[in-house]
PDB file of C-alpha atoms in Angstrom:
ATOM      1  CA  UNK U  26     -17.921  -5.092 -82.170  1.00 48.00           C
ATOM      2  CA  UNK U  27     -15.004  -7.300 -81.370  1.00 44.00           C
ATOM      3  CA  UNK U  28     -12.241  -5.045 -82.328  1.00 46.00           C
ATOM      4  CA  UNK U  29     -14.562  -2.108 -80.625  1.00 47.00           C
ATOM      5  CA  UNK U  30     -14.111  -4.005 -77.163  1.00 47.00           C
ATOM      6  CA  UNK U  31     -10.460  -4.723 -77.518  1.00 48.00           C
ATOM      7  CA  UNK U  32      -9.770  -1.039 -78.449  1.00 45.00           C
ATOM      8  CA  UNK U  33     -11.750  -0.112 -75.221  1.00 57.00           C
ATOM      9  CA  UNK U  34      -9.681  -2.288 -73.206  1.00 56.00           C
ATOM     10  CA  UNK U  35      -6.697  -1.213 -74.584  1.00 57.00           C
ATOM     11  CA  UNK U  36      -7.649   2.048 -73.694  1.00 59.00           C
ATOM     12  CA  UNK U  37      -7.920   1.279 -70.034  1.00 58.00           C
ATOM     13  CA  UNK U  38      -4.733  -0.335 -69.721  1.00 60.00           C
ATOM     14  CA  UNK U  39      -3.285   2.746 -71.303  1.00 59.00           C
ATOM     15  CA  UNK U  40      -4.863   5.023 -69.104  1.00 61.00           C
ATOM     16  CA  UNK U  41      -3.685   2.684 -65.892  1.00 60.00           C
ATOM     17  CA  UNK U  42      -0.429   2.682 -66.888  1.00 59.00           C
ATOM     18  CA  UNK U  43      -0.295   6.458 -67.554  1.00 60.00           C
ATOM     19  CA  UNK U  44      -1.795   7.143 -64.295  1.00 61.00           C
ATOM     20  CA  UNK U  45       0.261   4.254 -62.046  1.00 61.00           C
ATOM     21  CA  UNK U  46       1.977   7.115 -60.162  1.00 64.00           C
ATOM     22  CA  UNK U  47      -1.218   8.242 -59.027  1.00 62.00           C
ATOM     23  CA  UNK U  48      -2.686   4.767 -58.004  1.00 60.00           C
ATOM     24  CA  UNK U  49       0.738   4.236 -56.243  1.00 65.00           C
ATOM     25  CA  UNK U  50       0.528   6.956 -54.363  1.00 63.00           C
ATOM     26  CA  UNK U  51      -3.247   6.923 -53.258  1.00 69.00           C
ATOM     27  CA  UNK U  52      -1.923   3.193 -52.098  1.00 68.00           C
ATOM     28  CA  UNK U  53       0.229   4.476 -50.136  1.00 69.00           C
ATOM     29  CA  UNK U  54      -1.822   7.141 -48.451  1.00 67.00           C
ATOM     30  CA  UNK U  55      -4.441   4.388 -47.980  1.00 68.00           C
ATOM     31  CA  UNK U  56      -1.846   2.238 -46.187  1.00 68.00           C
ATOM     32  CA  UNK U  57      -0.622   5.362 -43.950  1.00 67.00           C
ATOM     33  CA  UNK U  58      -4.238   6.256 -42.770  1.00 65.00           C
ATOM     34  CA  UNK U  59      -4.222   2.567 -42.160  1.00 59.00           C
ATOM     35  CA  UNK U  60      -1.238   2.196 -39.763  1.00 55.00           C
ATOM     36  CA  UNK U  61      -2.133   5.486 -37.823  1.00 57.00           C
ATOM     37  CA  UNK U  62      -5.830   4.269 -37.571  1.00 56.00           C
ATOM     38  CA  UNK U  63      -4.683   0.905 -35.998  1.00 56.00           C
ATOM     39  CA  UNK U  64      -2.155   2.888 -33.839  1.00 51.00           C
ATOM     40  CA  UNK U  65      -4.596   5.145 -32.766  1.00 55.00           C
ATOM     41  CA  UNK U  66      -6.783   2.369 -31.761  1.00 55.00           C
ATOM     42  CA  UNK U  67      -4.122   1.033 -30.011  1.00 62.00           C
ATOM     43  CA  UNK U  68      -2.896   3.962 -27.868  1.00 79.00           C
ATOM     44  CA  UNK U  69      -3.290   4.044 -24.100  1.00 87.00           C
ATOM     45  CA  UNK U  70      -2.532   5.504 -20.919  1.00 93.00           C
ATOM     46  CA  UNK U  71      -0.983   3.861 -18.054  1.00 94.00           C
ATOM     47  CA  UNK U  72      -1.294   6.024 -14.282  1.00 96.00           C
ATOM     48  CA  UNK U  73       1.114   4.183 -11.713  1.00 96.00           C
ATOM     49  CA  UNK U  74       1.821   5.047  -8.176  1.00 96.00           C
ATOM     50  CA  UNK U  75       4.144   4.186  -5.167  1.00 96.00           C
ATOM     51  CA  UNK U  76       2.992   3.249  -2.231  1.00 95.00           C
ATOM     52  CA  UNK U  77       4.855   2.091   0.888  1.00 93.00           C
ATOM     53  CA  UNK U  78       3.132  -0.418   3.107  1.00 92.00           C
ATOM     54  CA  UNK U  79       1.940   0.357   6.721  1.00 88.00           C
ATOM     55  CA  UNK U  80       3.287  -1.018   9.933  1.00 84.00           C
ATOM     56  CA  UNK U  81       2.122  -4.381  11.286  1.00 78.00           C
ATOM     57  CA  UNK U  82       2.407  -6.106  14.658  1.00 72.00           C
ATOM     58  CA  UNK U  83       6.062  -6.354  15.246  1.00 68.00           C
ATOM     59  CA  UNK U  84       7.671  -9.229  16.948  1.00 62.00           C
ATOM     60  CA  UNK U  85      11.721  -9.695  16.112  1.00 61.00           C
ATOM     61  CA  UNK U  86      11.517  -6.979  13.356  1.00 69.00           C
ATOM     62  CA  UNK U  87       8.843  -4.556  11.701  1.00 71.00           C
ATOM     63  CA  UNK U  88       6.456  -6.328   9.351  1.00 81.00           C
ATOM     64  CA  UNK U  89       4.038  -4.589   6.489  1.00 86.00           C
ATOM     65  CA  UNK U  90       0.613  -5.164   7.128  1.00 85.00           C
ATOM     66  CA  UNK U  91       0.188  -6.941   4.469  1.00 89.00           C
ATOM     67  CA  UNK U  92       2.793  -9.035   2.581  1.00 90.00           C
ATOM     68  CA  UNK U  93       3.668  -6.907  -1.030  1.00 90.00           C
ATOM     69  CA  UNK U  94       3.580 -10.496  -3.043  1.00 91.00           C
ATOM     70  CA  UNK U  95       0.289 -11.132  -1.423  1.00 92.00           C
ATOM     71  CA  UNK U  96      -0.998  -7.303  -2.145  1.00 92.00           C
ATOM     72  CA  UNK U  97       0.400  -8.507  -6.239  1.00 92.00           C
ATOM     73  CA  UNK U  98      -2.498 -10.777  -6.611  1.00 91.00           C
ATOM     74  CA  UNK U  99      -5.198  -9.632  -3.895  1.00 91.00           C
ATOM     75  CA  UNK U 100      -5.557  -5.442  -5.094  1.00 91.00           C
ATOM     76  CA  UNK U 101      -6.524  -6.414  -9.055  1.00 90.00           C
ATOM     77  CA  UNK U 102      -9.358  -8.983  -7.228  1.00 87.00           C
ATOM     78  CA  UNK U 103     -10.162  -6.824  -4.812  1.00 86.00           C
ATOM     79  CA  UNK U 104      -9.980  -3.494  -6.317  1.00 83.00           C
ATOM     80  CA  UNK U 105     -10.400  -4.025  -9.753  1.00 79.00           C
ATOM     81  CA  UNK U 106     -14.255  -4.315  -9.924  1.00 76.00           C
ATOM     82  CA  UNK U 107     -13.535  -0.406  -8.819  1.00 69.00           C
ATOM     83  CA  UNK U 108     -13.380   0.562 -11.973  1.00 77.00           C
ATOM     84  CA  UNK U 109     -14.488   0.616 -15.281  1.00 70.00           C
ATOM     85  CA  UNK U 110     -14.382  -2.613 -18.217  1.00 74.00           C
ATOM     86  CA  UNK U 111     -11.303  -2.239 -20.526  1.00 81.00           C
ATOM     87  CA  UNK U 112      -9.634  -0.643 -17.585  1.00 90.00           C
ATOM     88  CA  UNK U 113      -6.915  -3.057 -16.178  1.00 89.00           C
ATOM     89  CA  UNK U 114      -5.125  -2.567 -12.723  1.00 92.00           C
ATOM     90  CA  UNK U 115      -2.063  -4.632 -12.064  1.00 93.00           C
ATOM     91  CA  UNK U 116       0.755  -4.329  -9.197  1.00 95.00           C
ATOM     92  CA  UNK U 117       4.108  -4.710  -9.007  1.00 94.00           C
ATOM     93  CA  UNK U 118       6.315  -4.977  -5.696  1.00 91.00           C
ATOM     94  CA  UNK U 119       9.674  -3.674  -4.990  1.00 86.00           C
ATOM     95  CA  UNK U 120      11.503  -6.825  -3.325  1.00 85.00           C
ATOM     96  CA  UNK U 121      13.391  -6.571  -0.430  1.00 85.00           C
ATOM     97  CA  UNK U 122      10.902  -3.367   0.844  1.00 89.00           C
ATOM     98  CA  UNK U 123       7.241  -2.718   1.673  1.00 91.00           C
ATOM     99  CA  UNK U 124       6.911  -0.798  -1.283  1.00 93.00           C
ATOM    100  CA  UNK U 125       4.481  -1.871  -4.486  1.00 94.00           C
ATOM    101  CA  UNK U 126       3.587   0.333  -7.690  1.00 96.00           C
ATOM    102  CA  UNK U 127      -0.153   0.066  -8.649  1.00 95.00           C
ATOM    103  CA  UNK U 128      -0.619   0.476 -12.381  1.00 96.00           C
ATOM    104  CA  UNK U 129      -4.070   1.269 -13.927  1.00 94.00           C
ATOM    105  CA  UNK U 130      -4.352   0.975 -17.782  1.00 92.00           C
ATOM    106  CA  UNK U 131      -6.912   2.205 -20.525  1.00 90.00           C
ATOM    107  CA  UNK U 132      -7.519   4.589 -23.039  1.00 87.00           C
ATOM    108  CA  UNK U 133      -8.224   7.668 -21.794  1.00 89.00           C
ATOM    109  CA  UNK U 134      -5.545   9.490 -19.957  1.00 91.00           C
ATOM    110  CA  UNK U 135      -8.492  11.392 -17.465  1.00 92.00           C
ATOM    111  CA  UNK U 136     -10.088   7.912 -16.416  1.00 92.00           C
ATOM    112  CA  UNK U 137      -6.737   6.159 -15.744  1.00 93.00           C
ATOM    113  CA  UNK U 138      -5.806   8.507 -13.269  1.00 94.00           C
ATOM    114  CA  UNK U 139      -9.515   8.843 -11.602  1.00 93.00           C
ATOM    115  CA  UNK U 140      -9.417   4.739 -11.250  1.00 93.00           C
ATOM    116  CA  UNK U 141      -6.163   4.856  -9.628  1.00 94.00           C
ATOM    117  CA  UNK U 142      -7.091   7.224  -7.208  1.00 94.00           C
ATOM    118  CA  UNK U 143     -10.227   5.060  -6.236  1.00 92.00           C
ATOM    119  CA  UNK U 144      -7.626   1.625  -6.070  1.00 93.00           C
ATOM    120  CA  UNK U 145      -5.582   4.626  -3.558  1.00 94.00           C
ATOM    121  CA  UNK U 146      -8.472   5.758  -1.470  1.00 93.00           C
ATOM    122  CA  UNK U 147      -9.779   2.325  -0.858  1.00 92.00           C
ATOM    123  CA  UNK U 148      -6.489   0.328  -0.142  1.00 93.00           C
ATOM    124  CA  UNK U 149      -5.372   3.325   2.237  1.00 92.00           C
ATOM    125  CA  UNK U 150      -9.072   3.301   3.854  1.00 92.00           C
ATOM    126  CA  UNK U 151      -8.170  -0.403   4.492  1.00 91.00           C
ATOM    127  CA  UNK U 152      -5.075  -0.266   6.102  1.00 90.00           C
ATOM    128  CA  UNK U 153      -6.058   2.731   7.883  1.00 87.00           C
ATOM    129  CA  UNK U 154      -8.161   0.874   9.762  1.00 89.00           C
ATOM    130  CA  UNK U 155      -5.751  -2.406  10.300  1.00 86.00           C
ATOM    131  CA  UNK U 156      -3.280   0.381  11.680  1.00 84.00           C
ATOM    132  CA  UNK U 157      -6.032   1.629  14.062  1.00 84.00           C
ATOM    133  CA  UNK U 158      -7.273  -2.177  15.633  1.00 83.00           C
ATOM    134  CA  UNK U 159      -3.604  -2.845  16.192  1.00 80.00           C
ATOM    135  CA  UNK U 160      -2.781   0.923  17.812  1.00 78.00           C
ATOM    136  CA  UNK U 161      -5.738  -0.086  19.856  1.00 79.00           C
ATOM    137  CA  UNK U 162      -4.190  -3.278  21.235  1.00 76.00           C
ATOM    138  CA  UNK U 163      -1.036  -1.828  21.853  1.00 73.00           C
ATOM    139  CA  UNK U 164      -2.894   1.282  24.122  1.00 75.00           C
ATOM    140  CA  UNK U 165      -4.652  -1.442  26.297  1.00 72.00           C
ATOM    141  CA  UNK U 166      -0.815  -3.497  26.477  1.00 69.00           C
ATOM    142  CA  UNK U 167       0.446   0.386  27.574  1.00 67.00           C
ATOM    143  CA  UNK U 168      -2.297   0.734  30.188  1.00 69.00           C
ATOM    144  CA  UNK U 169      -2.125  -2.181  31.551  1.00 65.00           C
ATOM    145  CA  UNK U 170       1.463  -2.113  32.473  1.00 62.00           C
ATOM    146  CA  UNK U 171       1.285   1.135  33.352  1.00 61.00           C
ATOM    147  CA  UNK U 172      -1.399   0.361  35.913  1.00 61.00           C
ATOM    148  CA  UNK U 173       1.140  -2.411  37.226  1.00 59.00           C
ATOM    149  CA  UNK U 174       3.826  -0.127  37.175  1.00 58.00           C
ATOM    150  CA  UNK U 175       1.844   2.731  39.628  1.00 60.00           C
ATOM    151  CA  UNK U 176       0.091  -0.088  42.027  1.00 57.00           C
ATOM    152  CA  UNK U 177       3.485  -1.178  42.771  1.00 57.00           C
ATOM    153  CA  UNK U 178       5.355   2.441  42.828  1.00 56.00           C
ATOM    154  CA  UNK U 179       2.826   3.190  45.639  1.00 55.00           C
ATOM    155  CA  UNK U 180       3.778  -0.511  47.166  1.00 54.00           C
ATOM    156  CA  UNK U 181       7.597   0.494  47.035  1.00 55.00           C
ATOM    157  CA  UNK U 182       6.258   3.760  48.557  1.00 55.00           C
ATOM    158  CA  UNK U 183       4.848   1.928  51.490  1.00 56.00           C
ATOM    159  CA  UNK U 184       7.639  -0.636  51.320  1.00 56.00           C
ATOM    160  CA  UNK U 185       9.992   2.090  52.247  1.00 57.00           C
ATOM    161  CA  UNK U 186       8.117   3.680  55.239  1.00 54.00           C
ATOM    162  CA  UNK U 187       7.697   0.363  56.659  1.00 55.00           C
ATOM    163  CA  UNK U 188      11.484  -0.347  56.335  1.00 55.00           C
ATOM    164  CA  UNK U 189      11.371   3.108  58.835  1.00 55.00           C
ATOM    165  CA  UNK U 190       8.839   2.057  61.181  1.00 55.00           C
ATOM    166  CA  UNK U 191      10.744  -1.475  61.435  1.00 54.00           C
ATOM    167  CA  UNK U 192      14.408   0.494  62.100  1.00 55.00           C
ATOM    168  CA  UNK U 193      12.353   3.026  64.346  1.00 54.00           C
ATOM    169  CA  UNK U 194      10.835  -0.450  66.089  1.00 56.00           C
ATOM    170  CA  UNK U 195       7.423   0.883  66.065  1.00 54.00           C
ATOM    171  CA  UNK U 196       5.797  -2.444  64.465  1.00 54.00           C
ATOM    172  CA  UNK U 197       6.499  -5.655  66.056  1.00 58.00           C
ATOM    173  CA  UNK U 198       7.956  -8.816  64.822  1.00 58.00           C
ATOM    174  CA  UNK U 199       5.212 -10.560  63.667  1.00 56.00           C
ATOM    175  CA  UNK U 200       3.760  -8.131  62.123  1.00 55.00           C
ATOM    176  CA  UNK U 201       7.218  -7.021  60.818  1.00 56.00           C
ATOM    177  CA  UNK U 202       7.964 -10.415  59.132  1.00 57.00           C
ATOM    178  CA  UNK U 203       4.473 -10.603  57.148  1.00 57.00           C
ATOM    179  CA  UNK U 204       4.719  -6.807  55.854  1.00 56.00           C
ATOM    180  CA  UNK U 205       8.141  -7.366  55.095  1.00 57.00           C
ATOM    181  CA  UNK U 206       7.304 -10.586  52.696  1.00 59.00           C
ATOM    182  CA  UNK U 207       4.066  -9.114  51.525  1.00 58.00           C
ATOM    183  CA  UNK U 208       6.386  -6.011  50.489  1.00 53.00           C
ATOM    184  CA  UNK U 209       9.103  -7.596  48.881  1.00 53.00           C
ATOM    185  CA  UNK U 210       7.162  -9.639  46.399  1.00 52.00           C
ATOM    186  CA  UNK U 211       5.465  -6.869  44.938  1.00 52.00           C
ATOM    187  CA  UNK U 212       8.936  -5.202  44.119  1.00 52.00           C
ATOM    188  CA  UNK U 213       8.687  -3.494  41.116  1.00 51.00           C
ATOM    189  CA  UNK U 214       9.246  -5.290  37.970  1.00 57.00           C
ATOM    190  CA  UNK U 215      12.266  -4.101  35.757  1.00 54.00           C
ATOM    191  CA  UNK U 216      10.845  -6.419  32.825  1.00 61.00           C
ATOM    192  CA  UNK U 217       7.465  -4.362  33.191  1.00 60.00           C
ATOM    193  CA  UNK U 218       9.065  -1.017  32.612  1.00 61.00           C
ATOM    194  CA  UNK U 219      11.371  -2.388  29.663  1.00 63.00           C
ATOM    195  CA  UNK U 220       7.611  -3.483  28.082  1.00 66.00           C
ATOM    196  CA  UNK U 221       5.604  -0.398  28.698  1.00 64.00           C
ATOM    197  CA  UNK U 222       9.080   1.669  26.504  1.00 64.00           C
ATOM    198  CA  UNK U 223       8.911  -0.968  24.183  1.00 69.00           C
ATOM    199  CA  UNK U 224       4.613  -0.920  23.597  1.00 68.00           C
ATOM    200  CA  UNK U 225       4.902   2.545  23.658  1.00 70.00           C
ATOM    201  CA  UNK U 226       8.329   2.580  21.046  1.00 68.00           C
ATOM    202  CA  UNK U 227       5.647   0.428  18.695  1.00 72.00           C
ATOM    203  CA  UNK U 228       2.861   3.163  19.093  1.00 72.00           C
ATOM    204  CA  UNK U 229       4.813   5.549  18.367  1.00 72.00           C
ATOM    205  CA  UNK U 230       6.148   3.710  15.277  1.00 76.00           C
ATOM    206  CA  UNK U 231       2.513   2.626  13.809  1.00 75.00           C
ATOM    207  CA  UNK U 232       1.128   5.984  14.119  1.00 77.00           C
ATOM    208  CA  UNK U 233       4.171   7.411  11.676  1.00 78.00           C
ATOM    209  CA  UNK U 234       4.047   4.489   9.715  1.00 83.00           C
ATOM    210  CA  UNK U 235       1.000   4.367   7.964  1.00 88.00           C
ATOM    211  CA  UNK U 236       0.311   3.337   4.351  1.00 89.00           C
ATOM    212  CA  UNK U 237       0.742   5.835   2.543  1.00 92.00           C
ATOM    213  CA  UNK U 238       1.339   7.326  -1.238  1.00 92.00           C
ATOM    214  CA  UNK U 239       5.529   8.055  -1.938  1.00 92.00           C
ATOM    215  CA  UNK U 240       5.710  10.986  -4.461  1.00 89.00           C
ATOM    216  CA  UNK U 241       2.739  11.687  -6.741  1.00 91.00           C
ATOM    217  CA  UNK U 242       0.693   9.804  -9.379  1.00 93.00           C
ATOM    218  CA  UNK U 243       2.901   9.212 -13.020  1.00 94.00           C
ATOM    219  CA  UNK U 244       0.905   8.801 -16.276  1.00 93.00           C
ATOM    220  CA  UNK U 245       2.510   8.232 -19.497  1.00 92.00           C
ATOM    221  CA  UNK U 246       1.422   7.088 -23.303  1.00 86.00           C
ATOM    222  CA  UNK U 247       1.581   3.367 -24.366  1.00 79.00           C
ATOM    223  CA  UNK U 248       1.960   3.363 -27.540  1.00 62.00           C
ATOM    224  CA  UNK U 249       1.749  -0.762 -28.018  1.00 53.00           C
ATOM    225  CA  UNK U 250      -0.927  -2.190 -25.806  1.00 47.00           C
TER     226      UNK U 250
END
């Protein structure tokens, strides 16, 4: 019984070691279906755009509406609860310029670039309407100088036929002295023209420069998430 169980033994060896080509190579395979498993697993999308930042209120020099290393951290907290779990959004910006990429990340190609259209819509929406309430401020600023500018047109208007009346000596002196003051303090202000071209310069300048997308949407395969 002994010797049968040794001799069976022997047997297997025999047949393992006559068949180790085989075993190595279904190894092998095993290992290969393996790796492209976990690489499979591991494969995702990333959909990225460029965006340059709207307009803000200008003082010494144009400023974004928002600051780019501000937008960094704010549009994952903001607009990141836009889109789906095991989706991630992150930003970069472009220093020295009001331009930031948004990148959304997952597995499927479709989704990536849906999502990233969403973060798009939303972030545009937003500034959109920043642009607008400081448009608006900047129309009242216009009107309001312009108003100036016309009441005292029509006082330089008057201003000048009273000069005539005074040379033709049809008012008299009193009267001549207070018109005369009256007139010449309402003389129309250079510094009032120079800010109704410069508030209109800036409305001209928010309405082109708006937040807005630069090129189109990229998408490409990330092989090592």
């Amino acid at each position: 019984m002994k010797e049968k169980e040794e001799l069976e033994l022997f047997d297997y060896i025999f047949m393992i070691w006559k068949r180790k080509i085989l075993i190595i190579v279904m190894t092998l395979v095993c290992i290969i279906i393996g790796v492209i498993i976990s690489l499979r697993f591991s494969e995702t999308y990333i959909s990225s755009a460029l965006i340059r930042i709207g307009q803000g209120i200008t003082t010494i020099e144009p400023t974004p509406l928002e600051e780019p290393k501000n937008l960094v951290l704010t549009i994952p907290l903001e607009y990141g609860i836009a889109i789906s779990t095991g989706y991630g959004i992150r930003v970069d910006m472009q220093k020295g310029t009001p331009l930031i990429r948004i990148f959304v990340e997952g597995a499927e190609k479709r989704k990536t670039i849906e999502f990233l259209k969403i973060v798009l819509e939303k972030l545009i929406e937003h500034h959109g309407k920043l642009s607008e309430e400081i448009i608006y401020s900047y129309r009242v600023l216009v009107k309001g100088v312009g108003e100036y500018i016309e009441v005292v047109g029509e006082d330089m208007a008057q201003f000048a036929l009273t000069e005539q009346n005074i040379k033709d000596d049809v008012i008299n002196d009193l009267d001549r002295i207070g018109i005369l003051d009256s007139m010449r303090s309402r003389r129309i202000n250079l510094d009032a023209i120079k800010r109704e071209a410069e508030y209109k310069i800036q409305l001209n300048s928010l309405r082109t420069n708006k937040t807005k997308i630069v090129g189109g949407i990229e998408t490409k395969k990330n092989l090592w998430s």
